[in-house]
Short mmCIF file of C-alpha atoms in Angstrom, two decimals:
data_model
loop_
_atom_site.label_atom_id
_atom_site.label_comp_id
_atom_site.label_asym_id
_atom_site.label_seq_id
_atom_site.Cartn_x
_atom_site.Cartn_y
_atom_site.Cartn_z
CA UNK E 1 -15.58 12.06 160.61
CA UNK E 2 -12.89 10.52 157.98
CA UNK E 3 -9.74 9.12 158.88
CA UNK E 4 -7.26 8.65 156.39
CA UNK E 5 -3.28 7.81 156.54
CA UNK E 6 -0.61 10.80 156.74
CA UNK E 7 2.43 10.56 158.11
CA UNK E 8 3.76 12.82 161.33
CA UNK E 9 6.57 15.36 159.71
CA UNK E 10 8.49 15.45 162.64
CA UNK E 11 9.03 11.63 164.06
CA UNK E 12 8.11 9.97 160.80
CA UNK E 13 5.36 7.88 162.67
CA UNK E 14 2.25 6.45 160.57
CA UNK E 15 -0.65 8.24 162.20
CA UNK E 16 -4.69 8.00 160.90
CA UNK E 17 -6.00 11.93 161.07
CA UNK E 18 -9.25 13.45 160.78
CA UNK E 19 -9.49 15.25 157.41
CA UNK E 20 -12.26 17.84 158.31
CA UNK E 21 -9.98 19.30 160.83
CA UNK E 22 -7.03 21.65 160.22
CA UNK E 23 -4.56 20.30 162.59
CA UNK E 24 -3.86 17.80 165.54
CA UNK E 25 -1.70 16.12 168.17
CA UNK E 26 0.66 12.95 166.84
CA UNK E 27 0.25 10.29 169.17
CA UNK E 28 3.85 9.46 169.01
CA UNK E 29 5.94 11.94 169.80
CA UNK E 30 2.95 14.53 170.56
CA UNK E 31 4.02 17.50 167.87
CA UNK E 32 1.33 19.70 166.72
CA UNK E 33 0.90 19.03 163.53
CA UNK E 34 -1.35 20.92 160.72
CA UNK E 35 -3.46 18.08 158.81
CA UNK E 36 -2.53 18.98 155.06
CA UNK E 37 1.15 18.84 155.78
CA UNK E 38 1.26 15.25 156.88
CA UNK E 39 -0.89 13.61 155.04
CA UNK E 40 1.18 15.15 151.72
CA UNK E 41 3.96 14.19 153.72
CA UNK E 42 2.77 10.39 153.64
CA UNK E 43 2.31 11.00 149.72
CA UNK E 44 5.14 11.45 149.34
CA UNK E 45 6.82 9.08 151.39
CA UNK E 46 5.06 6.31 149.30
CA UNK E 47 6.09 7.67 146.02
CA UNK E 48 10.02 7.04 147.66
CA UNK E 49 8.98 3.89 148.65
CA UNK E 50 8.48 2.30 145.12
CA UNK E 51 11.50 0.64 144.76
CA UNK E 52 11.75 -0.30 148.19
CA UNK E 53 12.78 -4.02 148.19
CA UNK E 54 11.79 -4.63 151.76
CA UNK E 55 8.22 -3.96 151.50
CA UNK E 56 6.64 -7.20 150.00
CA UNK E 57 3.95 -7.85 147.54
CA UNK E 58 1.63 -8.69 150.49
CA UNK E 59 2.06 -5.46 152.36
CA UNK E 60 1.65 -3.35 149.48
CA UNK E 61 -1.75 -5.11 149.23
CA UNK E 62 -2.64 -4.73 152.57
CA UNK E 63 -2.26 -0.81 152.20
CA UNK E 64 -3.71 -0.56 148.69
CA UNK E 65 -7.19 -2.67 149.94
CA UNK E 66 -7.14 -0.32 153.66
CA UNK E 67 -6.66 2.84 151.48
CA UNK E 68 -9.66 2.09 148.83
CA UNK E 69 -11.59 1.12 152.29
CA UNK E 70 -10.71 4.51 153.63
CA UNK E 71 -12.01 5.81 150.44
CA UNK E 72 -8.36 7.65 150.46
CA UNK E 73 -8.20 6.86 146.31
CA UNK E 74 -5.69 8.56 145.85
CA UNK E 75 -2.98 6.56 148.16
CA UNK E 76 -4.98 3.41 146.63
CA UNK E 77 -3.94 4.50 143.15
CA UNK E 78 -0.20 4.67 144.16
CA UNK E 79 -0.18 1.70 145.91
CA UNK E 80 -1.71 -0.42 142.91
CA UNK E 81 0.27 1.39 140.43
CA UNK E 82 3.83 0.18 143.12
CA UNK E 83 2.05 -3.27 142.25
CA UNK E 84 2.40 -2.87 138.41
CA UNK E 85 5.71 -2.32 139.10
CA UNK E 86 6.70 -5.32 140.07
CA UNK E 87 3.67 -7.08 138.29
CA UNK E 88 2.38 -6.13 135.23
CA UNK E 89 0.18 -9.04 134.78
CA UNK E 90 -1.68 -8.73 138.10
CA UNK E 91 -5.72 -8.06 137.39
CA UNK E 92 -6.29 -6.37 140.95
CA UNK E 93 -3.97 -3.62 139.99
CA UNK E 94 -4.50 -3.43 136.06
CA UNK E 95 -8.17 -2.63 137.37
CA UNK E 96 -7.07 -0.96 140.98
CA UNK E 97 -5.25 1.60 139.54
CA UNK E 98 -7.63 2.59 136.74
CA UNK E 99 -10.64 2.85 139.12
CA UNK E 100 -9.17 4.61 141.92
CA UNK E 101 -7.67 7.68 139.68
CA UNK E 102 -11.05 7.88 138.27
CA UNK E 103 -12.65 7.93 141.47
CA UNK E 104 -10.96 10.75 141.81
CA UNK E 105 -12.58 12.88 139.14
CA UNK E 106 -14.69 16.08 139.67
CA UNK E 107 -18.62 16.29 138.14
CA UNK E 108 -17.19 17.65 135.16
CA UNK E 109 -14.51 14.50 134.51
CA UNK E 110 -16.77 12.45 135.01
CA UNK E 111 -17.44 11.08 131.14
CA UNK E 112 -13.62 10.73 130.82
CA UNK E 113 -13.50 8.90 133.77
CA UNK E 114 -16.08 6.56 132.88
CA UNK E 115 -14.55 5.80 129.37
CA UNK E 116 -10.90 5.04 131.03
CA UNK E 117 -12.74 2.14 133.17
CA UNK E 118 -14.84 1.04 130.05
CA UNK E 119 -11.41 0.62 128.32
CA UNK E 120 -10.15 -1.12 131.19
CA UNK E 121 -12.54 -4.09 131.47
CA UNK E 122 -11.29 -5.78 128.29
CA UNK E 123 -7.66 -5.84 129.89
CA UNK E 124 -9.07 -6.55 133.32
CA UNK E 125 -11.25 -10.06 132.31
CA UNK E 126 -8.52 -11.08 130.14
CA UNK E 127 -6.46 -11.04 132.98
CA UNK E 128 -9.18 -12.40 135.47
CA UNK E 129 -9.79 -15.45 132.93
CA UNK E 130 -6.13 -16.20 133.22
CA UNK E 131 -6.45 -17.17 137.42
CA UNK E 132 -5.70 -20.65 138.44
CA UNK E 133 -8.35 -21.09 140.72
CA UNK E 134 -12.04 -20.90 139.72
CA UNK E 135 -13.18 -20.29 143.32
CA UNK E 136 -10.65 -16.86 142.90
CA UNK E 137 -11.50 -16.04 139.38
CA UNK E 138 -15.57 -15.96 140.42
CA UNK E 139 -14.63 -13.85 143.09
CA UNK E 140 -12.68 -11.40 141.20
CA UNK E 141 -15.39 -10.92 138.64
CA UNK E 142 -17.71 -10.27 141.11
CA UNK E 143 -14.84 -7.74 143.05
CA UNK E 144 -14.73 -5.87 139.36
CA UNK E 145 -18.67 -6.22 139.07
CA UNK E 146 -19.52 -4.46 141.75
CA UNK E 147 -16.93 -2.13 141.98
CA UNK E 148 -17.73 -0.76 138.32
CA UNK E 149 -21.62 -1.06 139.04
CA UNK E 150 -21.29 0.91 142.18
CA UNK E 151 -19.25 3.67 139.96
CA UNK E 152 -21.32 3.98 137.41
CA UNK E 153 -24.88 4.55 139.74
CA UNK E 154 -22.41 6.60 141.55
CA UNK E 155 -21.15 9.13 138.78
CA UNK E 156 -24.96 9.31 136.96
CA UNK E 157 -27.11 9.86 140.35
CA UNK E 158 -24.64 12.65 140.91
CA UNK E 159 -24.65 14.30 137.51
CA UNK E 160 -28.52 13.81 137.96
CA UNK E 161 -28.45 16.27 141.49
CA UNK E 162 -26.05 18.42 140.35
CA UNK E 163 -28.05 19.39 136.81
CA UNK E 164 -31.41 19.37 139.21
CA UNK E 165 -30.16 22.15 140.73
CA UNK E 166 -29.38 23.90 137.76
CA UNK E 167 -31.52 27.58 137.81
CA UNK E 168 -34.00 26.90 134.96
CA UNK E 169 -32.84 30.22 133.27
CA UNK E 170 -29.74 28.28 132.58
CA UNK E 171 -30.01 24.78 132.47
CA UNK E 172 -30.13 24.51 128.83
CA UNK E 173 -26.48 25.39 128.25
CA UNK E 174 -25.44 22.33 130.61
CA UNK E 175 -28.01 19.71 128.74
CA UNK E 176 -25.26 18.45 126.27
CA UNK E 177 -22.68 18.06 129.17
CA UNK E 178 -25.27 16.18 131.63
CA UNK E 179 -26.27 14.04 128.59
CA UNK E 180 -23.28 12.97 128.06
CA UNK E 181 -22.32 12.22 131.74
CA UNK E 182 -25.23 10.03 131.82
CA UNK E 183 -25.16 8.45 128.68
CA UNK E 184 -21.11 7.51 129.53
CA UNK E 185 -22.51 5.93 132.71
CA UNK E 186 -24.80 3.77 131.12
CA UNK E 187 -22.08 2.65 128.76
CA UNK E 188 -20.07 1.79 131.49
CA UNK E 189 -23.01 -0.94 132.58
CA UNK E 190 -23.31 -2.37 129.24
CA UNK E 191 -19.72 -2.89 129.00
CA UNK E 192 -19.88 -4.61 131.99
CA UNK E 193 -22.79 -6.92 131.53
CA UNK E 194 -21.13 -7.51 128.15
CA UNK E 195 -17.92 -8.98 129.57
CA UNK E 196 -19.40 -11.00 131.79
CA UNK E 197 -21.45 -12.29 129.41
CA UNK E 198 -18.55 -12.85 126.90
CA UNK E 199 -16.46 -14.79 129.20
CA UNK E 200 -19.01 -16.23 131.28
CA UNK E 201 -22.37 -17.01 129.01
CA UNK E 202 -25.10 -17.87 130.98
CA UNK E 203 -23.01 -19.31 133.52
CA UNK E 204 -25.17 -20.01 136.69
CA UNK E 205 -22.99 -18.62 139.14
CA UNK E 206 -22.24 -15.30 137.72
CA UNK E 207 -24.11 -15.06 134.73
CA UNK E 208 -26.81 -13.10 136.55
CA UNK E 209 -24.77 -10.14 136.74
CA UNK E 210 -24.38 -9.66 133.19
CA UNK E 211 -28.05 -9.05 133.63
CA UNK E 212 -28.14 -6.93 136.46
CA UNK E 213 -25.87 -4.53 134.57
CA UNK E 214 -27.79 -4.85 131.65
CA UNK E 215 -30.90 -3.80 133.17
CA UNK E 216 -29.77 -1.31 135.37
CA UNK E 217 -28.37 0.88 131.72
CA UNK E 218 -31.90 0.05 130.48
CA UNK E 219 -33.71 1.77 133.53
CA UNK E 220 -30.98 4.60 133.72
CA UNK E 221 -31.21 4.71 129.98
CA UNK E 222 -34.81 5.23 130.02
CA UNK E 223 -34.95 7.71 132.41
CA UNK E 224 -33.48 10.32 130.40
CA UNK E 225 -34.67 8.91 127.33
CA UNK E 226 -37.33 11.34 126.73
CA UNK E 227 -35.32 14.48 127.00
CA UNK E 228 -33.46 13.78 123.78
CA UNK E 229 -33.39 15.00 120.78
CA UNK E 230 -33.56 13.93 117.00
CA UNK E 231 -30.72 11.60 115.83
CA UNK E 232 -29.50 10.98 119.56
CA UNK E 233 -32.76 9.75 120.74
CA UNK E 234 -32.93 7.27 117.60
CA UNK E 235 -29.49 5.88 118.34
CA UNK E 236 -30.05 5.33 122.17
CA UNK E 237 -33.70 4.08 120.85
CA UNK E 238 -31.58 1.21 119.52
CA UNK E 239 -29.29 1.08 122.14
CA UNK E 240 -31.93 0.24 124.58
CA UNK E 241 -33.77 -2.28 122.53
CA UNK E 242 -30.25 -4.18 121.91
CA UNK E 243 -29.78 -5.06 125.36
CA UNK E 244 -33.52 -5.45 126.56
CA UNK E 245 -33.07 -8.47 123.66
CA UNK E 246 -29.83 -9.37 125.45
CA UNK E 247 -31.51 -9.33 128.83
CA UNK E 248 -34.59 -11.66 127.24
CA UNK E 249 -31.78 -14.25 126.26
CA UNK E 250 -31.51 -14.44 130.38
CA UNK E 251 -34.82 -13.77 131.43
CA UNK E 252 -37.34 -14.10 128.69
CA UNK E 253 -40.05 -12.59 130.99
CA UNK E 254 -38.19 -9.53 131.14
CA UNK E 255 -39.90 -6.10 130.24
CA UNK E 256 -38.57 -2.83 129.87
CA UNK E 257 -39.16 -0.21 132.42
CA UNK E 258 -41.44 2.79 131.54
CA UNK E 259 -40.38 5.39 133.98
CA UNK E 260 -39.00 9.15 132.50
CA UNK E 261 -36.58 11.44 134.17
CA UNK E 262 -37.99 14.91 133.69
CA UNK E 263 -35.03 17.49 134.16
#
């Protein structure tokens, strides 16, 4: 069962509904009310709230953190979007806003969705570096860390099922598409572990997640390493042994793992 915010189209009341039903009962004013209906209605009721003076900074917050809890991205994308509006120089929304449209994507978005985060984490850490307060500025980097990480695990483990589950008589003609999805994903996590490791170089309270990125591309990298083909396989060849030489700087120990996806 998901709740998620709507908004009751006859007494205007904020109400949470169940989204795998078609209708219900507002608790309000008890209308019958069918579930699509007032949950666009509470779209739309934030888009004409924008420029609403009376709703501060704080609240706007508030709604934009309970949405992304809700996993209702696309009310979290409004929301931090409302906050660029007032604050173009906040790092919460620069990323929030970014993230939670591509959250949003389908199986088949899911490369473009990947690249409009990657692009986003120069911005983002620019913006993080810029906080007053180390004990905040460790905190968002590890907010943007595992936000992104979680995304990118997310997007390749389900291009992974979905390709699977391709009938063998067809799978070829999807290859280039599901190579691509995963390859974007594991660009993602080396982007990541890069940043962190630009702004925060073997720094002992965060510097370990530069690695944990790092490796986690290597492993997904590896996995579907096998399966290509001629002058792609030589160029993730070098991909992979570029950041298994970044990961040594961190843990000299390190190895690379020798496990194969076979589609």
């Amino acid at each position: 069962m998901a709740f998620i915010a709507a908004k009751c189209t006859q007494c205007g009341a904020n109400i949470e509904v169940d989204d795998t039903k078609d209708a219900g009962i507002c608790p309000h004013c008890g209308t019958a009310f069918v579930t699509e209906k007032v949950i666009n209605n509470y779209t739309v009721n934030i888009n004409a709230s924008v420029f609403n003076e009376e709703m501060s900074m704080e609240n706007i917050y508030i709604l934009a953190r309970r949405a992304a809890e809700n996993k209702n991205y696309d009310n979290a994308e409004k929301y931090y979007e409302m906050i660029l509006l007032k604050d173009p120089s906040d790092w919460e929304a620069n990323f929030g806003a970014v993230f939670y449209k591509s959250m949003q994507t389908n199986i088949e978005g899911i490369s473009n969705a990947t690249v409009d985060v990657f692009n986003n984490l120069d911005t983002t850490f620019s913006l993080i570096k810029n906080i007053s307060s180390r004990a905040d500025e460790i905190s968002a980097v590890k907010d943007v860390y595992t936000l992104t990480f979680g995304m990118a695990c997310l997007f390749y483990n389900n291009s992974v099922e979905v390709y699977n589950n391709i009938d063998q008589r067809i799978k070829r003609d999807f290859y280039d598409g599901h190579i691509d999805r995963v390859s974007s994903c594991c660009a993602l996590l080396y982007k990541l572990g890069d940043m962190i490791d630009n702004y925060y170089h073997k720094n002992n309270v965060i510097g370990s997640l530069a690695t944990n990125a790092w490796k986690e591309g290597v492993g997904k990298n590896t996995e579907f390493y096998k399966n290509l083909f001629g002058k792609n396989k030589k160029q993730h060849k070098k991909i992979i042994k570029r950041y298994v030489k970044k990961i040594k700087e961190y843990e000299p120990s390190y190895r690379r793992p020798r496990r194969f996806l076979f589609f």
